[in-house]
């Protein structure tokens, strides 16, 4: 703890000492350390706030408390194993991470056009479901951080419905590693379409409940209206994308601007608001969830039987799995084919599984509109079976830079609302 | 395109074909399975892997068959015109069009002027920079550290890549934070992980690693840093020390 | 024969250890230490679907000074390690630790420069909960196992004897399926 004529630095130390020291000085400003272990910082985010009474005059952000070295770790695994790593970056939008990565790898392999139609539809469908799950958590944690427990319990309850579908389709609730270079790991299981249709019937009402709870709620409005305002030039300078820039009035959405995975074939609107405040961001998010429902519905209509993995024995992993007697996923047809049908297929399979496929040297950048903004993946290959370098441009990382712009001059209570409205996920920020 | 042709195209990506094209390039690495001594009995000890020569594309950059490249010629013309106006047209070393993406390789001295042009020229208008990516090419002597920028134009709906390099011995690249404030943290990250010093950055400090960390962990000469995993008396080495394919 | 037979209805006899254990386990106050993916599953357990309140544990406190259980949920980076230890030190005794997920238990798939290879390098761990991330049901199972452990924790001299015995048992146990030589 340091005390000067100018400020009192209260990071660390005992609060009693701070009070004692504060009484002996004329300093007006107090520097407090919020996080990295704090319930309202959305994970392990550290905020260093300079307070003048209730006003936050300076906000600095410290990150890196969850740095996992994923990008480096991937350099020692095959390209396919990479999906297992990227899915753990932004753990609320795992399917976006996987898609961005797979799109980059597919671009490097130059097989973008050969990814089966059905795989693309499944990707889009899961991404849109994931967008809803992520937005539900964004609202739930926002509510929790402002002290509205009902919002939190509702958000998590609704998310649970989507996770049930993820579990049915991918086998896991989170960290799916389901989308693979060349397609997806396996086809939709029987009953999945029916279950998603059920969700589509149920979900509008659940979103409606959320809207009823929050849209006109005076307490919520008081905490969110005109709070953490950021205008469009500010967004542009700070590289902000996603719901935040759309809440500042720019209808910028990569799904429309640079369609990938066949997004050009879906009918949906891009919700925009010009409020530029926390409330506008909430309105954009909830409207986006309704649009996502539309897209999922169109996906179900577009689903045609067909392969879900690229028909190239050198790249495509066996994706027609069935449940074996040992309870593990297995592909009896494939086993019969490689063990007794074709020597070449056996060699391909062996090479593919032990060594992985080779990716021609070069670099590629693929971006998707994740629930949080532009999620870019820059993949570099040296021609080997493992990535030479993979870097993710995570939206949360970029957006957290805006904390100072949003918070300074506001009250300390609004800092919480500002950070929560950015919806940063530290796994993605720190990677 | 028929299925047959697609297969042929995939065959071109096989290592032996690529090797044939690259025979003129310097040897980048020898051997397989990572064996450094004579312990490699696989027969792959004599393998020579060559690095690819720097690729350079010739005009026209727009391939009529590839819609992804539609605006490349226009962007290249506009950029050249804008750079000629400020007398820096020679600073773009080469242009590379690959897999539907265009890369401008630029000398680091002119980086800041170039990105200002990219941002301000009405014909270009790249409003959004998606950050800088550090890449460490250990074998690229004299230009080991690459800084890769992607710029996105919302007005013209276009993406380009700008790449600049610096040697390990003099790891300095001008900061573009004054033009694109969003690059503040991205440049700090590239410094933290690769040791690239961005001159002119307002506060170039570590961002992900602890302040007292030694070294820049994502460089290729920095070990992965795993520890052997023990299970009931046996150990498995960390991923970077296992036998592996290249 | 003994006093048990003379007891009026509605009175049960037990040991002080069991009463203390019951009190300790019935209202645990966890200090959240949400770090990564596992933290989201931990929050899901707090939600209505899995409802941790059934075990008297819904008060996920933020202050370590009023907590007796630390759930380390996620990967612990080298930068976070000192913070984690500081939080642990601020918790009053008695305290327990659940290492939630493989990353907290052993470093998991991230065997690299950035991640502490198991939170037991920093704090003592009572329950290792595998999974990436563990399902909420697995977390509930870990909580129940911990409750069992807390319920049956001995006090005073018995506790010391228990520790000595456990240590000896661990030293003498024949483990390896795989041996070094």
PDB file of C-alpha atoms in Angstrom, chain C:
ATOM      1  CA  UNK C   1     -27.613 -52.651  29.470  1.00  0.00           C
ATOM      2  CA  UNK C   2     -26.083 -49.261  28.987  1.00  0.00           C
ATOM      3  CA  UNK C   3     -27.432 -45.785  29.026  1.00  0.00           C
ATOM      4  CA  UNK C   4     -28.992 -46.297  25.613  1.00  0.00           C
ATOM      5  CA  UNK C   5     -31.789 -48.354  27.071  1.00  0.00           C
ATOM      6  CA  UNK C   6     -32.730 -45.689  29.578  1.00  0.00           C
ATOM      7  CA  UNK C   7     -33.098 -42.937  27.011  1.00  0.00           C
ATOM      8  CA  UNK C   8     -36.507 -41.388  26.451  1.00  0.00           C
ATOM      9  CA  UNK C   9     -37.864 -41.416  22.901  1.00  0.00           C
ATOM     10  CA  UNK C  10     -36.480 -38.767  20.562  1.00  0.00           C
ATOM     11  CA  UNK C  11     -32.963 -38.720  21.955  1.00  0.00           C
ATOM     12  CA  UNK C  12     -30.059 -40.236  20.095  1.00  0.00           C
ATOM     13  CA  UNK C  13     -26.512 -40.682  21.165  1.00  0.00           C
ATOM     14  CA  UNK C  14     -23.536 -39.982  19.009  1.00  0.00           C
ATOM     15  CA  UNK C  15     -19.967 -38.820  19.246  1.00  0.00           C
ATOM     16  CA  UNK C  16     -18.780 -35.242  19.328  1.00  0.00           C
ATOM     17  CA  UNK C  17     -16.862 -35.967  16.141  1.00  0.00           C
ATOM     18  CA  UNK C  18     -20.033 -36.941  14.326  1.00  0.00           C
ATOM     19  CA  UNK C  19     -21.916 -33.873  15.535  1.00  0.00           C
ATOM     20  CA  UNK C  20     -19.106 -31.585  14.487  1.00  0.00           C
ATOM     21  CA  UNK C  21     -18.897 -33.382  11.164  1.00  0.00           C
ATOM     22  CA  UNK C  22     -22.622 -33.037  10.626  1.00  0.00           C
ATOM     23  CA  UNK C  23     -22.506 -29.332  11.391  1.00  0.00           C
ATOM     24  CA  UNK C  24     -19.542 -28.768   9.116  1.00  0.00           C
ATOM     25  CA  UNK C  25     -20.863 -30.689   6.165  1.00  0.00           C
ATOM     26  CA  UNK C  26     -24.460 -29.526   6.274  1.00  0.00           C
ATOM     27  CA  UNK C  27     -23.819 -25.923   5.476  1.00  0.00           C
ATOM     28  CA  UNK C  28     -20.628 -25.608   3.519  1.00  0.00           C
ATOM     29  CA  UNK C  29     -19.882 -22.203   2.133  1.00  0.00           C
ATOM     30  CA  UNK C  30     -17.853 -22.542  -1.009  1.00  0.00           C
ATOM     31  CA  UNK C  31     -15.516 -19.797  -2.160  1.00  0.00           C
ATOM     32  CA  UNK C  32     -15.818 -19.691  -5.905  1.00  0.00           C
ATOM     33  CA  UNK C  33     -12.596 -19.960  -7.685  1.00  0.00           C
ATOM     34  CA  UNK C  34     -13.975 -20.056 -11.167  1.00  0.00           C
ATOM     35  CA  UNK C  35     -11.191 -19.919 -13.691  1.00  0.00           C
ATOM     36  CA  UNK C  36     -12.152 -21.480 -16.987  1.00  0.00           C
ATOM     37  CA  UNK C  37     -14.605 -23.871 -18.615  1.00  0.00           C
ATOM     38  CA  UNK C  38     -15.247 -25.743 -15.371  1.00  0.00           C
ATOM     39  CA  UNK C  39     -16.447 -22.533 -13.760  1.00  0.00           C
ATOM     40  CA  UNK C  40     -19.359 -22.454 -16.184  1.00  0.00           C
ATOM     41  CA  UNK C  41     -20.315 -25.980 -15.216  1.00  0.00           C
ATOM     42  CA  UNK C  42     -19.944 -25.009 -11.580  1.00  0.00           C
ATOM     43  CA  UNK C  43     -22.351 -22.127 -12.169  1.00  0.00           C
ATOM     44  CA  UNK C  44     -24.693 -24.516 -13.934  1.00  0.00           C
ATOM     45  CA  UNK C  45     -24.702 -26.625 -10.777  1.00  0.00           C
ATOM     46  CA  UNK C  46     -25.775 -23.546  -8.887  1.00  0.00           C
ATOM     47  CA  UNK C  47     -28.612 -23.052 -11.364  1.00  0.00           C
ATOM     48  CA  UNK C  48     -32.112 -24.460 -11.046  1.00  0.00           C
ATOM     49  CA  UNK C  49     -31.527 -27.605 -13.087  1.00  0.00           C
ATOM     50  CA  UNK C  50     -29.004 -29.188 -10.732  1.00  0.00           C
ATOM     51  CA  UNK C  51     -29.674 -27.025  -7.697  1.00  0.00           C
ATOM     52  CA  UNK C  52     -26.771 -27.133  -5.316  1.00  0.00           C
ATOM     53  CA  UNK C  53     -29.044 -25.612  -2.670  1.00  0.00           C
ATOM     54  CA  UNK C  54     -30.228 -29.152  -1.956  1.00  0.00           C
ATOM     55  CA  UNK C  55     -26.930 -29.669  -0.176  1.00  0.00           C
ATOM     56  CA  UNK C  56     -26.953 -26.372   1.652  1.00  0.00           C
ATOM     57  CA  UNK C  57     -24.239 -25.001  -0.570  1.00  0.00           C
ATOM     58  CA  UNK C  58     -25.959 -22.385  -2.687  1.00  0.00           C
ATOM     59  CA  UNK C  59     -24.126 -19.570  -1.003  1.00  0.00           C
ATOM     60  CA  UNK C  60     -21.257 -19.315  -3.422  1.00  0.00           C
ATOM     61  CA  UNK C  61     -19.432 -16.592  -1.617  1.00  0.00           C
ATOM     62  CA  UNK C  62     -16.918 -14.287  -3.110  1.00  0.00           C
ATOM     63  CA  UNK C  63     -15.104 -13.640   0.094  1.00  0.00           C
ATOM     64  CA  UNK C  64     -12.627 -16.293   1.137  1.00  0.00           C
ATOM     65  CA  UNK C  65     -12.853 -15.157   4.748  1.00  0.00           C
ATOM     66  CA  UNK C  66     -16.346 -16.598   5.028  1.00  0.00           C
ATOM     67  CA  UNK C  67     -15.779 -19.804   3.174  1.00  0.00           C
ATOM     68  CA  UNK C  68     -14.631 -23.264   4.035  1.00  0.00           C
ATOM     69  CA  UNK C  69     -14.520 -24.926   0.638  1.00  0.00           C
ATOM     70  CA  UNK C  70     -12.522 -23.798  -2.335  1.00  0.00           C
ATOM     71  CA  UNK C  71     -13.539 -25.198  -5.696  1.00  0.00           C
ATOM     72  CA  UNK C  72     -10.643 -24.636  -8.055  1.00  0.00           C
ATOM     73  CA  UNK C  73     -12.554 -24.818 -11.301  1.00  0.00           C
ATOM     74  CA  UNK C  74     -10.256 -24.641 -14.279  1.00  0.00           C
ATOM     75  CA  UNK C  75      -6.680 -24.362 -15.381  1.00  0.00           C
ATOM     76  CA  UNK C  76      -4.335 -22.503 -13.060  1.00  0.00           C
ATOM     77  CA  UNK C  77      -1.741 -20.452 -14.881  1.00  0.00           C
ATOM     78  CA  UNK C  78       1.634 -19.512 -13.490  1.00  0.00           C
ATOM     79  CA  UNK C  79       0.371 -15.948 -13.218  1.00  0.00           C
ATOM     80  CA  UNK C  80      -2.709 -17.010 -11.245  1.00  0.00           C
ATOM     81  CA  UNK C  81      -0.895 -19.359  -8.862  1.00  0.00           C
ATOM     82  CA  UNK C  82       0.166 -16.735  -6.281  1.00  0.00           C
ATOM     83  CA  UNK C  83      -3.334 -15.267  -6.276  1.00  0.00           C
ATOM     84  CA  UNK C  84      -4.813 -18.680  -5.652  1.00  0.00           C
ATOM     85  CA  UNK C  85      -2.503 -19.336  -2.744  1.00  0.00           C
ATOM     86  CA  UNK C  86      -3.313 -15.960  -1.248  1.00  0.00           C
ATOM     87  CA  UNK C  87      -7.041 -16.660  -1.405  1.00  0.00           C
ATOM     88  CA  UNK C  88      -6.468 -20.053   0.173  1.00  0.00           C
ATOM     89  CA  UNK C  89      -4.458 -18.500   2.976  1.00  0.00           C
ATOM     90  CA  UNK C  90      -7.251 -16.063   3.685  1.00  0.00           C
ATOM     91  CA  UNK C  91      -9.742 -18.852   4.285  1.00  0.00           C
ATOM     92  CA  UNK C  92     -10.215 -19.813   7.936  1.00  0.00           C
ATOM     93  CA  UNK C  93      -9.622 -23.342   9.149  1.00  0.00           C
ATOM     94  CA  UNK C  94     -11.044 -25.906   8.701  1.00  0.00           C
ATOM     95  CA  UNK C  95     -11.023 -25.727   4.914  1.00  0.00           C
ATOM     96  CA  UNK C  96     -11.262 -28.117   2.036  1.00  0.00           C
ATOM     97  CA  UNK C  97     -10.308 -27.967  -1.616  1.00  0.00           C
ATOM     98  CA  UNK C  98     -11.911 -29.619  -4.631  1.00  0.00           C
ATOM     99  CA  UNK C  99      -9.737 -29.644  -7.737  1.00  0.00           C
ATOM    100  CA  UNK C 100     -12.441 -29.521 -10.391  1.00  0.00           C
ATOM    101  CA  UNK C 101     -11.488 -30.836 -13.794  1.00  0.00           C
ATOM    102  CA  UNK C 102      -8.327 -32.423 -15.091  1.00  0.00           C
ATOM    103  CA  UNK C 103      -6.502 -29.109 -15.531  1.00  0.00           C
ATOM    104  CA  UNK C 104      -6.789 -28.283 -11.844  1.00  0.00           C
ATOM    105  CA  UNK C 105      -6.062 -31.888 -10.898  1.00  0.00           C
ATOM    106  CA  UNK C 106      -3.012 -32.556 -13.039  1.00  0.00           C
ATOM    107  CA  UNK C 107      -2.564 -29.919 -15.715  1.00  0.00           C
ATOM    108  CA  UNK C 108      -4.585 -32.010 -18.121  1.00  0.00           C
ATOM    109  CA  UNK C 109      -3.912 -31.573 -21.786  1.00  0.00           C
ATOM    110  CA  UNK C 110      -2.008 -28.344 -21.239  1.00  0.00           C
ATOM    111  CA  UNK C 111       1.412 -29.684 -20.408  1.00  0.00           C
ATOM    112  CA  UNK C 112       3.276 -26.495 -21.208  1.00  0.00           C
ATOM    113  CA  UNK C 113       5.027 -23.399 -19.962  1.00  0.00           C
ATOM    114  CA  UNK C 114       1.913 -21.542 -18.890  1.00  0.00           C
ATOM    115  CA  UNK C 115      -0.073 -23.932 -16.737  1.00  0.00           C
ATOM    116  CA  UNK C 116       0.648 -25.229 -13.242  1.00  0.00           C
ATOM    117  CA  UNK C 117       0.635 -29.006 -13.535  1.00  0.00           C
ATOM    118  CA  UNK C 118      -1.949 -29.629 -10.880  1.00  0.00           C
ATOM    119  CA  UNK C 119      -3.183 -27.258  -8.232  1.00  0.00           C
ATOM    120  CA  UNK C 120      -1.809 -29.625  -5.574  1.00  0.00           C
ATOM    121  CA  UNK C 121       1.541 -27.961  -6.223  1.00  0.00           C
ATOM    122  CA  UNK C 122       0.119 -24.898  -4.481  1.00  0.00           C
ATOM    123  CA  UNK C 123      -2.623 -25.995  -2.077  1.00  0.00           C
ATOM    124  CA  UNK C 124      -3.546 -29.337  -0.512  1.00  0.00           C
ATOM    125  CA  UNK C 125      -6.400 -31.001  -2.385  1.00  0.00           C
ATOM    126  CA  UNK C 126      -9.102 -33.150  -0.830  1.00  0.00           C
ATOM    127  CA  UNK C 127     -11.068 -34.274  -3.853  1.00  0.00           C
ATOM    128  CA  UNK C 128      -9.775 -34.647  -7.388  1.00  0.00           C
ATOM    129  CA  UNK C 129     -12.633 -34.449  -9.832  1.00  0.00           C
ATOM    130  CA  UNK C 130     -11.699 -35.600 -13.323  1.00  0.00           C
ATOM    131  CA  UNK C 131     -13.449 -34.608 -16.532  1.00  0.00           C
ATOM    132  CA  UNK C 132     -13.020 -31.883 -19.093  1.00  0.00           C
ATOM    133  CA  UNK C 133     -15.206 -30.340 -17.880  1.00  0.00           C
ATOM    134  CA  UNK C 134     -16.848 -32.709 -15.384  1.00  0.00           C
ATOM    135  CA  UNK C 135     -20.581 -33.024 -15.769  1.00  0.00           C
ATOM    136  CA  UNK C 136     -22.663 -31.275 -13.099  1.00  0.00           C
ATOM    137  CA  UNK C 137     -23.650 -34.695 -11.795  1.00  0.00           C
ATOM    138  CA  UNK C 138     -19.975 -35.502 -11.328  1.00  0.00           C
ATOM    139  CA  UNK C 139     -19.548 -32.298  -9.396  1.00  0.00           C
ATOM    140  CA  UNK C 140     -22.464 -33.236  -7.170  1.00  0.00           C
ATOM    141  CA  UNK C 141     -20.878 -36.632  -6.653  1.00  0.00           C
ATOM    142  CA  UNK C 142     -17.632 -34.970  -5.628  1.00  0.00           C
ATOM    143  CA  UNK C 143     -19.540 -32.767  -3.219  1.00  0.00           C
ATOM    144  CA  UNK C 144     -21.218 -35.781  -1.668  1.00  0.00           C
ATOM    145  CA  UNK C 145     -17.907 -37.587  -1.352  1.00  0.00           C
ATOM    146  CA  UNK C 146     -16.458 -34.534   0.293  1.00  0.00           C
ATOM    147  CA  UNK C 147     -19.422 -34.372   2.656  1.00  0.00           C
ATOM    148  CA  UNK C 148     -18.735 -37.956   3.587  1.00  0.00           C
ATOM    149  CA  UNK C 149     -15.121 -37.115   4.230  1.00  0.00           C
ATOM    150  CA  UNK C 150     -16.022 -34.093   6.324  1.00  0.00           C
ATOM    151  CA  UNK C 151     -18.626 -36.027   8.293  1.00  0.00           C
ATOM    152  CA  UNK C 152     -16.101 -38.659   9.228  1.00  0.00           C
ATOM    153  CA  UNK C 153     -13.181 -36.386   9.969  1.00  0.00           C
ATOM    154  CA  UNK C 154     -11.784 -37.125  13.394  1.00  0.00           C
ATOM    155  CA  UNK C 155     -10.780 -34.547  15.944  1.00  0.00           C
ATOM    156  CA  UNK C 156      -7.747 -33.939  18.142  1.00  0.00           C
ATOM    157  CA  UNK C 157      -5.620 -36.952  18.976  1.00  0.00           C
ATOM    158  CA  UNK C 158      -7.759 -39.208  16.796  1.00  0.00           C
ATOM    159  CA  UNK C 159      -7.104 -36.983  13.848  1.00  0.00           C
ATOM    160  CA  UNK C 160      -3.358 -37.155  14.409  1.00  0.00           C
ATOM    161  CA  UNK C 161      -3.524 -40.908  14.650  1.00  0.00           C
ATOM    162  CA  UNK C 162      -5.607 -41.050  11.487  1.00  0.00           C
ATOM    163  CA  UNK C 163      -3.000 -38.997   9.620  1.00  0.00           C
ATOM    164  CA  UNK C 164      -0.167 -41.234  10.767  1.00  0.00           C
ATOM    165  CA  UNK C 165      -2.081 -44.345   9.787  1.00  0.00           C
ATOM    166  CA  UNK C 166      -2.970 -43.015   6.360  1.00  0.00           C
ATOM    167  CA  UNK C 167       0.590 -42.028   5.733  1.00  0.00           C
ATOM    168  CA  UNK C 168       1.857 -45.463   6.634  1.00  0.00           C
ATOM    169  CA  UNK C 169      -0.762 -47.163   4.545  1.00  0.00           C
ATOM    170  CA  UNK C 170       0.194 -45.043   1.564  1.00  0.00           C
ATOM    171  CA  UNK C 171       3.859 -45.812   2.058  1.00  0.00           C
ATOM    172  CA  UNK C 172       3.259 -49.524   2.319  1.00  0.00           C
ATOM    173  CA  UNK C 173       0.729 -49.966  -0.455  1.00  0.00           C
ATOM    174  CA  UNK C 174       1.817 -51.915  -3.471  1.00  0.00           C
ATOM    175  CA  UNK C 175       0.881 -49.846  -6.457  1.00  0.00           C
ATOM    176  CA  UNK C 176       2.640 -50.163  -9.706  1.00  0.00           C
ATOM    177  CA  UNK C 177       1.175 -51.960 -12.597  1.00  0.00           C
ATOM    178  CA  UNK C 178       4.073 -50.406 -14.441  1.00  0.00           C
ATOM    179  CA  UNK C 179       7.521 -50.314 -12.901  1.00  0.00           C
ATOM    180  CA  UNK C 180      10.506 -48.254 -13.789  1.00  0.00           C
ATOM    181  CA  UNK C 181      12.893 -51.181 -14.293  1.00  0.00           C
TER     182      UNK C 181
END
